[in-house]
């Protein structure tokens, strides 16, 4: 693996370096999610801007130390023509880092122009915010760098911090809610209780067999889905932390009701306002 890494670093005219600085340990899922997001956005960028290219990225964990993790990413690009000039590869990766930064800042500033718009884009950028947003004082840096005469030179860099990540998360959640198309008018601040929860397999983003009851809407328990990533993470966290006691908690939520033949069949939770203790036997 060492020789493979060194060979790739020597052969590649440009590489991406991702640095995550945190005060607290990072959940592995949050850490990995960032590279899924960066990889997806890199492929998306190349496909949109350079239609004659196909792109992928290979990831190497370069260094892990207390409070900081550095990962080198080797962007791979292939073309139908015999070769692509090194200068062109460098320019493409530099442009990608600029786009990465501009799209994140568009979310931070709640600007529509230049920001992620589709469900898949918003989901990727939500993943990219996770590790930084959950830490009290974190930062994330993405660099496009080259090696010239054995000297590493940073061509373009973008850095964002915890405060910016949290601002972006709020905008992402709002836009995901806007994209969620309800079958009827949404219900705000209703009391939801679990009647069946996927307590032991509640990984983020995985389907589950959760059932909930919202008496203001229906007297029958219905399937639970998620209208935003933040709502999903909050509820999954409560399920994991509460274990069996989740049935003694009530959730004040905003939901969209899914209909089939005019009857409610599922709820899509878009926002969790509060969690309260209840007595199911009262």
PDB file of C-alpha atoms in Angstrom:
ATOM      1  CA  UNK A   1       0.000   0.000   0.000  1.00  0.00           C
ATOM      2  CA  UNK A   2       2.865   2.398   0.775  1.00  0.00           C
ATOM      3  CA  UNK A   3       4.447   1.952  -2.643  1.00  0.00           C
ATOM      4  CA  UNK A   4       1.052   2.269  -4.310  1.00  0.00           C
ATOM      5  CA  UNK A   5       0.393   5.502  -2.426  1.00  0.00           C
ATOM      6  CA  UNK A   6       3.824   6.959  -3.253  1.00  0.00           C
ATOM      7  CA  UNK A   7       3.547   5.923  -6.893  1.00  0.00           C
ATOM      8  CA  UNK A   8       0.157   7.581  -7.236  1.00  0.00           C
ATOM      9  CA  UNK A   9       1.361  10.752  -5.530  1.00  0.00           C
ATOM     10  CA  UNK A  10       4.337  10.947  -7.883  1.00  0.00           C
ATOM     11  CA  UNK A  11       2.303  10.193 -10.992  1.00  0.00           C
ATOM     12  CA  UNK A  12      -0.594  12.528 -10.236  1.00  0.00           C
ATOM     13  CA  UNK A  13       0.130  16.156 -11.188  1.00  0.00           C
ATOM     14  CA  UNK A  14      -2.335  17.398  -8.569  1.00  0.00           C
ATOM     15  CA  UNK A  15      -4.082  16.044  -5.510  1.00  0.00           C
ATOM     16  CA  UNK A  16      -6.687  17.105  -2.987  1.00  0.00           C
ATOM     17  CA  UNK A  17      -5.844  17.267   0.705  1.00  0.00           C
ATOM     18  CA  UNK A  18      -8.635  17.292   3.256  1.00  0.00           C
ATOM     19  CA  UNK A  19      -7.878  18.355   6.834  1.00  0.00           C
ATOM     20  CA  UNK A  20     -10.362  18.064   9.696  1.00  0.00           C
ATOM     21  CA  UNK A  21      -9.473  19.793  12.970  1.00  0.00           C
ATOM     22  CA  UNK A  22     -11.736  19.071  15.954  1.00  0.00           C
ATOM     23  CA  UNK A  23     -11.792  19.446  19.715  1.00  0.00           C
ATOM     24  CA  UNK A  24     -13.727  16.228  20.297  1.00  0.00           C
ATOM     25  CA  UNK A  25     -13.532  12.715  18.795  1.00  0.00           C
ATOM     26  CA  UNK A  26     -15.405  12.319  15.519  1.00  0.00           C
ATOM     27  CA  UNK A  27     -17.980   9.617  14.878  1.00  0.00           C
ATOM     28  CA  UNK A  28     -16.695   7.316  12.144  1.00  0.00           C
ATOM     29  CA  UNK A  29     -19.918   7.616  10.166  1.00  0.00           C
ATOM     30  CA  UNK A  30     -19.705  11.414  10.172  1.00  0.00           C
ATOM     31  CA  UNK A  31     -16.053  11.256   9.114  1.00  0.00           C
ATOM     32  CA  UNK A  32     -16.673   8.883   6.206  1.00  0.00           C
ATOM     33  CA  UNK A  33     -19.736  10.846   5.078  1.00  0.00           C
ATOM     34  CA  UNK A  34     -17.544  13.807   4.173  1.00  0.00           C
ATOM     35  CA  UNK A  35     -15.581  11.792   1.629  1.00  0.00           C
ATOM     36  CA  UNK A  36     -18.738  10.354   0.120  1.00  0.00           C
ATOM     37  CA  UNK A  37     -19.943  13.944  -0.288  1.00  0.00           C
ATOM     38  CA  UNK A  38     -16.662  15.208  -1.761  1.00  0.00           C
ATOM     39  CA  UNK A  39     -16.408  12.233  -4.124  1.00  0.00           C
ATOM     40  CA  UNK A  40     -19.977  12.650  -5.344  1.00  0.00           C
ATOM     41  CA  UNK A  41     -19.531  16.387  -5.848  1.00  0.00           C
ATOM     42  CA  UNK A  42     -16.245  15.858  -7.729  1.00  0.00           C
ATOM     43  CA  UNK A  43     -17.898  13.395 -10.115  1.00  0.00           C
ATOM     44  CA  UNK A  44     -20.846  15.760 -10.511  1.00  0.00           C
ATOM     45  CA  UNK A  45     -18.535  18.700 -11.242  1.00  0.00           C
ATOM     46  CA  UNK A  46     -16.503  16.851 -13.875  1.00  0.00           C
ATOM     47  CA  UNK A  47     -19.641  15.508 -15.542  1.00  0.00           C
ATOM     48  CA  UNK A  48     -21.183  18.988 -15.746  1.00  0.00           C
ATOM     49  CA  UNK A  49     -18.104  20.990 -16.705  1.00  0.00           C
ATOM     50  CA  UNK A  50     -16.044  18.443 -18.682  1.00  0.00           C
ATOM     51  CA  UNK A  51     -18.412  16.094 -20.461  1.00  0.00           C
ATOM     52  CA  UNK A  52     -15.579  14.275 -22.259  1.00  0.00           C
ATOM     53  CA  UNK A  53     -14.052  13.149 -18.957  1.00  0.00           C
ATOM     54  CA  UNK A  54     -14.907  10.473 -16.445  1.00  0.00           C
ATOM     55  CA  UNK A  55     -13.873  11.083 -12.857  1.00  0.00           C
ATOM     56  CA  UNK A  56     -13.274   9.228  -9.629  1.00  0.00           C
ATOM     57  CA  UNK A  57     -11.131   9.730  -6.550  1.00  0.00           C
ATOM     58  CA  UNK A  58      -8.921   7.431  -4.470  1.00  0.00           C
ATOM     59  CA  UNK A  59      -8.594   8.237  -0.775  1.00  0.00           C
ATOM     60  CA  UNK A  60      -5.551   7.756   1.468  1.00  0.00           C
ATOM     61  CA  UNK A  61      -5.474   8.561   5.179  1.00  0.00           C
ATOM     62  CA  UNK A  62      -2.176  10.400   5.349  1.00  0.00           C
ATOM     63  CA  UNK A  63      -1.985  11.345   9.028  1.00  0.00           C
ATOM     64  CA  UNK A  64      -4.114  11.079  12.159  1.00  0.00           C
ATOM     65  CA  UNK A  65      -3.165  12.969  15.288  1.00  0.00           C
ATOM     66  CA  UNK A  66      -5.010  14.290  18.310  1.00  0.00           C
ATOM     67  CA  UNK A  67      -7.625  16.733  17.108  1.00  0.00           C
ATOM     68  CA  UNK A  68      -6.622  16.530  13.459  1.00  0.00           C
ATOM     69  CA  UNK A  69      -6.966  14.136  10.534  1.00  0.00           C
ATOM     70  CA  UNK A  70      -5.340  14.664   7.141  1.00  0.00           C
ATOM     71  CA  UNK A  71      -6.504  12.711   4.097  1.00  0.00           C
ATOM     72  CA  UNK A  72      -4.986  12.802   0.617  1.00  0.00           C
ATOM     73  CA  UNK A  73      -7.334  12.253  -2.305  1.00  0.00           C
ATOM     74  CA  UNK A  74      -5.980  11.367  -5.721  1.00  0.00           C
ATOM     75  CA  UNK A  75      -8.444  12.608  -8.348  1.00  0.00           C
ATOM     76  CA  UNK A  76      -8.557  10.188 -11.251  1.00  0.00           C
ATOM     77  CA  UNK A  77      -9.582  11.396 -14.694  1.00  0.00           C
ATOM     78  CA  UNK A  78      -9.724   9.460 -17.916  1.00  0.00           C
ATOM     79  CA  UNK A  79     -10.505  10.615 -21.438  1.00  0.00           C
ATOM     80  CA  UNK A  80     -11.247   8.985 -24.740  1.00  0.00           C
ATOM     81  CA  UNK A  81      -8.222  10.782 -26.191  1.00  0.00           C
ATOM     82  CA  UNK A  82      -4.753   9.307 -25.491  1.00  0.00           C
ATOM     83  CA  UNK A  83      -3.921  11.788 -22.747  1.00  0.00           C
ATOM     84  CA  UNK A  84      -4.976  14.856 -20.819  1.00  0.00           C
ATOM     85  CA  UNK A  85      -2.321  17.474 -20.151  1.00  0.00           C
ATOM     86  CA  UNK A  86      -1.078  17.868 -16.587  1.00  0.00           C
ATOM     87  CA  UNK A  87      -1.854  21.578 -16.681  1.00  0.00           C
ATOM     88  CA  UNK A  88      -5.461  20.794 -17.569  1.00  0.00           C
ATOM     89  CA  UNK A  89      -5.758  18.307 -14.696  1.00  0.00           C
ATOM     90  CA  UNK A  90      -4.405  20.913 -12.274  1.00  0.00           C
ATOM     91  CA  UNK A  91      -6.855  23.521 -13.558  1.00  0.00           C
ATOM     92  CA  UNK A  92      -9.807  21.129 -13.194  1.00  0.00           C
ATOM     93  CA  UNK A  93      -8.966  20.284  -9.579  1.00  0.00           C
ATOM     94  CA  UNK A  94      -8.360  23.952  -8.723  1.00  0.00           C
ATOM     95  CA  UNK A  95     -11.761  24.834 -10.197  1.00  0.00           C
ATOM     96  CA  UNK A  96     -13.356  22.042  -8.183  1.00  0.00           C
ATOM     97  CA  UNK A  97     -12.026  23.406  -4.882  1.00  0.00           C
ATOM     98  CA  UNK A  98     -13.281  26.883  -5.824  1.00  0.00           C
ATOM     99  CA  UNK A  99     -16.706  25.450  -6.631  1.00  0.00           C
ATOM    100  CA  UNK A 100     -16.741  23.413  -3.397  1.00  0.00           C
ATOM    101  CA  UNK A 101     -16.083  26.569  -1.403  1.00  0.00           C
ATOM    102  CA  UNK A 102     -18.508  28.775  -3.291  1.00  0.00           C
ATOM    103  CA  UNK A 103     -21.351  26.262  -2.947  1.00  0.00           C
ATOM    104  CA  UNK A 104     -20.820  25.910   0.791  1.00  0.00           C
ATOM    105  CA  UNK A 105     -20.675  29.682   1.263  1.00  0.00           C
ATOM    106  CA  UNK A 106     -23.846  30.081  -0.811  1.00  0.00           C
ATOM    107  CA  UNK A 107     -25.542  27.792   1.723  1.00  0.00           C
ATOM    108  CA  UNK A 108     -24.030  29.653   4.675  1.00  0.00           C
ATOM    109  CA  UNK A 109     -25.302  32.969   3.282  1.00  0.00           C
ATOM    110  CA  UNK A 110     -28.623  31.412   2.175  1.00  0.00           C
ATOM    111  CA  UNK A 111     -28.109  32.403  -1.453  1.00  0.00           C
ATOM    112  CA  UNK A 112     -29.866  30.513  -4.223  1.00  0.00           C
ATOM    113  CA  UNK A 113     -27.434  31.284  -7.039  1.00  0.00           C
ATOM    114  CA  UNK A 114     -24.568  28.823  -7.119  1.00  0.00           C
ATOM    115  CA  UNK A 115     -25.849  26.703  -4.254  1.00  0.00           C
ATOM    116  CA  UNK A 116     -26.940  23.022  -4.245  1.00  0.00           C
ATOM    117  CA  UNK A 117     -30.535  22.644  -5.414  1.00  0.00           C
ATOM    118  CA  UNK A 118     -31.467  18.996  -5.955  1.00  0.00           C
ATOM    119  CA  UNK A 119     -32.269  16.415  -3.280  1.00  0.00           C
ATOM    120  CA  UNK A 120     -29.084  14.460  -3.994  1.00  0.00           C
ATOM    121  CA  UNK A 121     -26.921  17.595  -3.866  1.00  0.00           C
ATOM    122  CA  UNK A 122     -28.475  18.776  -0.612  1.00  0.00           C
ATOM    123  CA  UNK A 123     -28.021  15.325   0.922  1.00  0.00           C
ATOM    124  CA  UNK A 124     -24.319  15.317  -0.030  1.00  0.00           C
ATOM    125  CA  UNK A 125     -23.695  18.757   1.425  1.00  0.00           C
ATOM    126  CA  UNK A 126     -25.604  17.810   4.554  1.00  0.00           C
ATOM    127  CA  UNK A 127     -23.144  14.921   4.973  1.00  0.00           C
ATOM    128  CA  UNK A 128     -20.231  17.283   4.407  1.00  0.00           C
ATOM    129  CA  UNK A 129     -21.373  19.470   7.318  1.00  0.00           C
ATOM    130  CA  UNK A 130     -21.807  16.688   9.892  1.00  0.00           C
ATOM    131  CA  UNK A 131     -18.408  16.328  11.555  1.00  0.00           C
ATOM    132  CA  UNK A 132     -17.768  20.075  11.688  1.00  0.00           C
ATOM    133  CA  UNK A 133     -21.267  21.068  12.834  1.00  0.00           C
ATOM    134  CA  UNK A 134     -21.304  18.564  15.698  1.00  0.00           C
ATOM    135  CA  UNK A 135     -18.024  19.760  17.189  1.00  0.00           C
ATOM    136  CA  UNK A 136     -17.902  22.915  19.356  1.00  0.00           C
ATOM    137  CA  UNK A 137     -14.847  24.308  17.587  1.00  0.00           C
ATOM    138  CA  UNK A 138     -13.976  22.479  14.382  1.00  0.00           C
ATOM    139  CA  UNK A 139     -12.772  23.411  10.927  1.00  0.00           C
ATOM    140  CA  UNK A 140     -12.546  21.663   7.574  1.00  0.00           C
ATOM    141  CA  UNK A 141     -10.035  22.544   4.866  1.00  0.00           C
ATOM    142  CA  UNK A 142      -9.879  21.297   1.279  1.00  0.00           C
ATOM    143  CA  UNK A 143      -6.741  22.071  -0.741  1.00  0.00           C
ATOM    144  CA  UNK A 144      -5.639  21.541  -4.331  1.00  0.00           C
ATOM    145  CA  UNK A 145      -1.878  20.989  -4.241  1.00  0.00           C
ATOM    146  CA  UNK A 146       0.977  20.022  -6.531  1.00  0.00           C
ATOM    147  CA  UNK A 147       4.511  18.731  -6.031  1.00  0.00           C
ATOM    148  CA  UNK A 148       7.165  20.645  -7.959  1.00  0.00           C
ATOM    149  CA  UNK A 149      10.794  19.658  -7.460  1.00  0.00           C
ATOM    150  CA  UNK A 150       9.753  17.773  -4.355  1.00  0.00           C
ATOM    151  CA  UNK A 151       8.098  20.830  -2.832  1.00  0.00           C
ATOM    152  CA  UNK A 152       4.385  20.807  -2.077  1.00  0.00           C
ATOM    153  CA  UNK A 153       2.585  23.906  -3.294  1.00  0.00           C
ATOM    154  CA  UNK A 154      -1.016  24.705  -2.371  1.00  0.00           C
ATOM    155  CA  UNK A 155      -2.765  26.199  -5.390  1.00  0.00           C
ATOM    156  CA  UNK A 156      -6.266  26.757  -4.003  1.00  0.00           C
ATOM    157  CA  UNK A 157      -7.765  26.177  -0.548  1.00  0.00           C
ATOM    158  CA  UNK A 158     -11.132  26.550   1.149  1.00  0.00           C
ATOM    159  CA  UNK A 159     -11.843  26.395   4.891  1.00  0.00           C
ATOM    160  CA  UNK A 160     -15.061  26.541   6.900  1.00  0.00           C
ATOM    161  CA  UNK A 161     -15.789  26.285  10.623  1.00  0.00           C
ATOM    162  CA  UNK A 162     -18.418  25.036  13.071  1.00  0.00           C
ATOM    163  CA  UNK A 163     -20.487  28.220  13.010  1.00  0.00           C
ATOM    164  CA  UNK A 164     -20.638  28.208   9.210  1.00  0.00           C
ATOM    165  CA  UNK A 165     -21.439  24.483   9.078  1.00  0.00           C
ATOM    166  CA  UNK A 166     -24.373  24.931  11.441  1.00  0.00           C
ATOM    167  CA  UNK A 167     -25.682  27.865   9.410  1.00  0.00           C
ATOM    168  CA  UNK A 168     -25.456  25.760   6.249  1.00  0.00           C
ATOM    169  CA  UNK A 169     -27.282  22.877   7.952  1.00  0.00           C
ATOM    170  CA  UNK A 170     -30.254  25.109   8.737  1.00  0.00           C
ATOM    171  CA  UNK A 171     -30.486  26.280   5.134  1.00  0.00           C
ATOM    172  CA  UNK A 172     -30.176  22.708   3.850  1.00  0.00           C
ATOM    173  CA  UNK A 173     -32.968  21.531   6.157  1.00  0.00           C
ATOM    174  CA  UNK A 174     -35.237  24.363   5.007  1.00  0.00           C
ATOM    175  CA  UNK A 175     -34.613  23.597   1.339  1.00  0.00           C
ATOM    176  CA  UNK A 176     -35.157  19.876   1.854  1.00  0.00           C
ATOM    177  CA  UNK A 177     -38.486  20.715   3.467  1.00  0.00           C
ATOM    178  CA  UNK A 178     -39.400  22.863   0.466  1.00  0.00           C
ATOM    179  CA  UNK A 179     -38.602  19.995  -1.903  1.00  0.00           C
ATOM    180  CA  UNK A 180     -40.731  17.580   0.096  1.00  0.00           C
ATOM    181  CA  UNK A 181     -44.089  17.542  -1.666  1.00  0.00           C
ATOM    182  CA  UNK A 182     -46.830  16.710   0.813  1.00  0.00           C
ATOM    183  CA  UNK A 183     -50.083  15.016  -0.173  1.00  0.00           C
ATOM    184  CA  UNK A 184     -51.945  17.559   1.966  1.00  0.00           C
ATOM    185  CA  UNK A 185     -51.239  20.610   4.086  1.00  0.00           C
ATOM    186  CA  UNK A 186     -48.448  20.061   6.608  1.00  0.00           C
ATOM    187  CA  UNK A 187     -49.244  19.790  10.302  1.00  0.00           C
ATOM    188  CA  UNK A 188     -47.165  21.878  12.673  1.00  0.00           C
ATOM    189  CA  UNK A 189     -46.231  21.185  16.306  1.00  0.00           C
ATOM    190  CA  UNK A 190     -48.225  17.979  16.724  1.00  0.00           C
ATOM    191  CA  UNK A 191     -47.511  15.358  19.395  1.00  0.00           C
ATOM    192  CA  UNK A 192     -46.014  12.143  18.013  1.00  0.00           C
ATOM    193  CA  UNK A 193     -45.313   8.969  20.000  1.00  0.00           C
ATOM    194  CA  UNK A 194     -43.587   5.764  18.929  1.00  0.00           C
ATOM    195  CA  UNK A 195     -45.548   2.522  18.879  1.00  0.00           C
ATOM    196  CA  UNK A 196     -42.757   0.536  17.224  1.00  0.00           C
ATOM    197  CA  UNK A 197     -39.123   1.563  16.898  1.00  0.00           C
ATOM    198  CA  UNK A 198     -36.066   0.097  15.212  1.00  0.00           C
ATOM    199  CA  UNK A 199     -34.046   0.457  18.403  1.00  0.00           C
ATOM    200  CA  UNK A 200     -31.193  -1.900  17.565  1.00  0.00           C
ATOM    201  CA  UNK A 201     -30.689  -0.973  13.905  1.00  0.00           C
ATOM    202  CA  UNK A 202     -31.198   2.764  13.757  1.00  0.00           C
ATOM    203  CA  UNK A 203     -28.285   3.767  11.521  1.00  0.00           C
ATOM    204  CA  UNK A 204     -28.662   7.127   9.813  1.00  0.00           C
ATOM    205  CA  UNK A 205     -30.097   6.885   6.316  1.00  0.00           C
ATOM    206  CA  UNK A 206     -31.187   3.237   6.625  1.00  0.00           C
ATOM    207  CA  UNK A 207     -34.808   2.145   6.161  1.00  0.00           C
ATOM    208  CA  UNK A 208     -36.583   0.997   9.333  1.00  0.00           C
ATOM    209  CA  UNK A 209     -39.864  -0.435  10.544  1.00  0.00           C
ATOM    210  CA  UNK A 210     -40.733   2.489  12.799  1.00  0.00           C
ATOM    211  CA  UNK A 211     -44.401   3.205  13.533  1.00  0.00           C
ATOM    212  CA  UNK A 212     -45.748   6.337  15.199  1.00  0.00           C
ATOM    213  CA  UNK A 213     -49.085   7.629  16.435  1.00  0.00           C
ATOM    214  CA  UNK A 214     -50.274  11.216  15.951  1.00  0.00           C
ATOM    215  CA  UNK A 215     -53.779  11.325  17.417  1.00  0.00           C
ATOM    216  CA  UNK A 216     -54.475  14.805  16.008  1.00  0.00           C
ATOM    217  CA  UNK A 217     -54.291  13.301  12.511  1.00  0.00           C
ATOM    218  CA  UNK A 218     -55.198   9.606  12.779  1.00  0.00           C
ATOM    219  CA  UNK A 219     -56.134   7.119  15.496  1.00  0.00           C
ATOM    220  CA  UNK A 220     -53.955   4.447  13.859  1.00  0.00           C
ATOM    221  CA  UNK A 221     -50.147   4.075  14.040  1.00  0.00           C
ATOM    222  CA  UNK A 222     -48.546   4.851  10.668  1.00  0.00           C
ATOM    223  CA  UNK A 223     -45.123   4.302   9.118  1.00  0.00           C
ATOM    224  CA  UNK A 224     -42.488   6.945   9.794  1.00  0.00           C
ATOM    225  CA  UNK A 225     -40.345   8.530   7.081  1.00  0.00           C
ATOM    226  CA  UNK A 226     -38.103  11.584   7.148  1.00  0.00           C
ATOM    227  CA  UNK A 227     -38.493  14.863   5.303  1.00  0.00           C
ATOM    228  CA  UNK A 228     -35.087  16.228   6.331  1.00  0.00           C
ATOM    229  CA  UNK A 229     -31.690  14.883   7.361  1.00  0.00           C
ATOM    230  CA  UNK A 230     -31.660  16.883  10.607  1.00  0.00           C
ATOM    231  CA  UNK A 231     -35.035  15.493  11.674  1.00  0.00           C
ATOM    232  CA  UNK A 232     -33.835  11.980  10.880  1.00  0.00           C
ATOM    233  CA  UNK A 233     -30.635  12.353  12.877  1.00  0.00           C
ATOM    234  CA  UNK A 234     -32.473  13.863  15.871  1.00  0.00           C
ATOM    235  CA  UNK A 235     -35.053  11.072  16.037  1.00  0.00           C
ATOM    236  CA  UNK A 236     -32.508   8.296  15.455  1.00  0.00           C
ATOM    237  CA  UNK A 237     -30.386   9.752  18.237  1.00  0.00           C
ATOM    238  CA  UNK A 238     -33.347   9.795  20.630  1.00  0.00           C
ATOM    239  CA  UNK A 239     -34.173   6.179  19.769  1.00  0.00           C
ATOM    240  CA  UNK A 240     -30.617   5.036  20.425  1.00  0.00           C
ATOM    241  CA  UNK A 241     -30.264   7.013  23.655  1.00  0.00           C
ATOM    242  CA  UNK A 242     -33.693   6.171  25.069  1.00  0.00           C
ATOM    243  CA  UNK A 243     -33.655   2.459  24.138  1.00  0.00           C
ATOM    244  CA  UNK A 244     -36.981   0.953  25.332  1.00  0.00           C
ATOM    245  CA  UNK A 245     -37.879   4.208  27.114  1.00  0.00           C
ATOM    246  CA  UNK A 246     -38.527   5.847  23.744  1.00  0.00           C
ATOM    247  CA  UNK A 247     -42.170   4.824  24.288  1.00  0.00           C
ATOM    248  CA  UNK A 248     -42.266   7.138  27.304  1.00  0.00           C
ATOM    249  CA  UNK A 249     -41.269  10.142  25.228  1.00  0.00           C
ATOM    250  CA  UNK A 250     -43.376  12.459  23.130  1.00  0.00           C
ATOM    251  CA  UNK A 251     -42.046  14.373  20.142  1.00  0.00           C
ATOM    252  CA  UNK A 252     -43.370  17.784  19.134  1.00  0.00           C
ATOM    253  CA  UNK A 253     -42.908  17.729  15.359  1.00  0.00           C
ATOM    254  CA  UNK A 254     -43.878  19.202  12.007  1.00  0.00           C
ATOM    255  CA  UNK A 255     -45.061  16.510   9.580  1.00  0.00           C
ATOM    256  CA  UNK A 256     -46.377  15.985   6.085  1.00  0.00           C
ATOM    257  CA  UNK A 257     -49.047  13.299   5.792  1.00  0.00           C
ATOM    258  CA  UNK A 258     -48.778  10.788   2.950  1.00  0.00           C
ATOM    259  CA  UNK A 259     -52.125   9.701   1.495  1.00  0.00           C
ATOM    260  CA  UNK A 260     -53.304   6.661  -0.435  1.00  0.00           C
ATOM    261  CA  UNK A 261     -56.875   6.667  -1.726  1.00  0.00           C
ATOM    262  CA  UNK A 262     -57.477   9.674   0.491  1.00  0.00           C
ATOM    263  CA  UNK A 263     -56.383   7.932   3.693  1.00  0.00           C
ATOM    264  CA  UNK A 264     -53.229   8.632   5.747  1.00  0.00           C
ATOM    265  CA  UNK A 265     -50.612   5.889   5.283  1.00  0.00           C
ATOM    266  CA  UNK A 266     -47.344   7.468   6.480  1.00  0.00           C
ATOM    267  CA  UNK A 267     -45.812  10.541   8.064  1.00  0.00           C
ATOM    268  CA  UNK A 268     -42.772  12.479   6.853  1.00  0.00           C
ATOM    269  CA  UNK A 269     -41.247  14.359   9.786  1.00  0.00           C
ATOM    270  CA  UNK A 270     -39.644  17.603   8.639  1.00  0.00           C
ATOM    271  CA  UNK A 271     -38.681  19.174  11.966  1.00  0.00           C
ATOM    272  CA  UNK A 272     -38.389  18.180  15.631  1.00  0.00           C
ATOM    273  CA  UNK A 273     -39.235  21.065  17.978  1.00  0.00           C
ATOM    274  CA  UNK A 274     -39.012  19.356  21.362  1.00  0.00           C
ATOM    275  CA  UNK A 275     -38.920  16.030  23.226  1.00  0.00           C
ATOM    276  CA  UNK A 276     -41.049  15.607  26.349  1.00  0.00           C
ATOM    277  CA  UNK A 277     -41.588  12.842  28.910  1.00  0.00           C
ATOM    278  CA  UNK A 278     -45.013  11.197  28.918  1.00  0.00           C
ATOM    279  CA  UNK A 279     -46.726   8.441  30.883  1.00  0.00           C
ATOM    280  CA  UNK A 280     -48.193   5.930  28.410  1.00  0.00           C
ATOM    281  CA  UNK A 281     -50.281   4.339  31.195  1.00  0.00           C
ATOM    282  CA  UNK A 282     -51.833   7.594  32.380  1.00  0.00           C
TER     283      UNK A 282
END
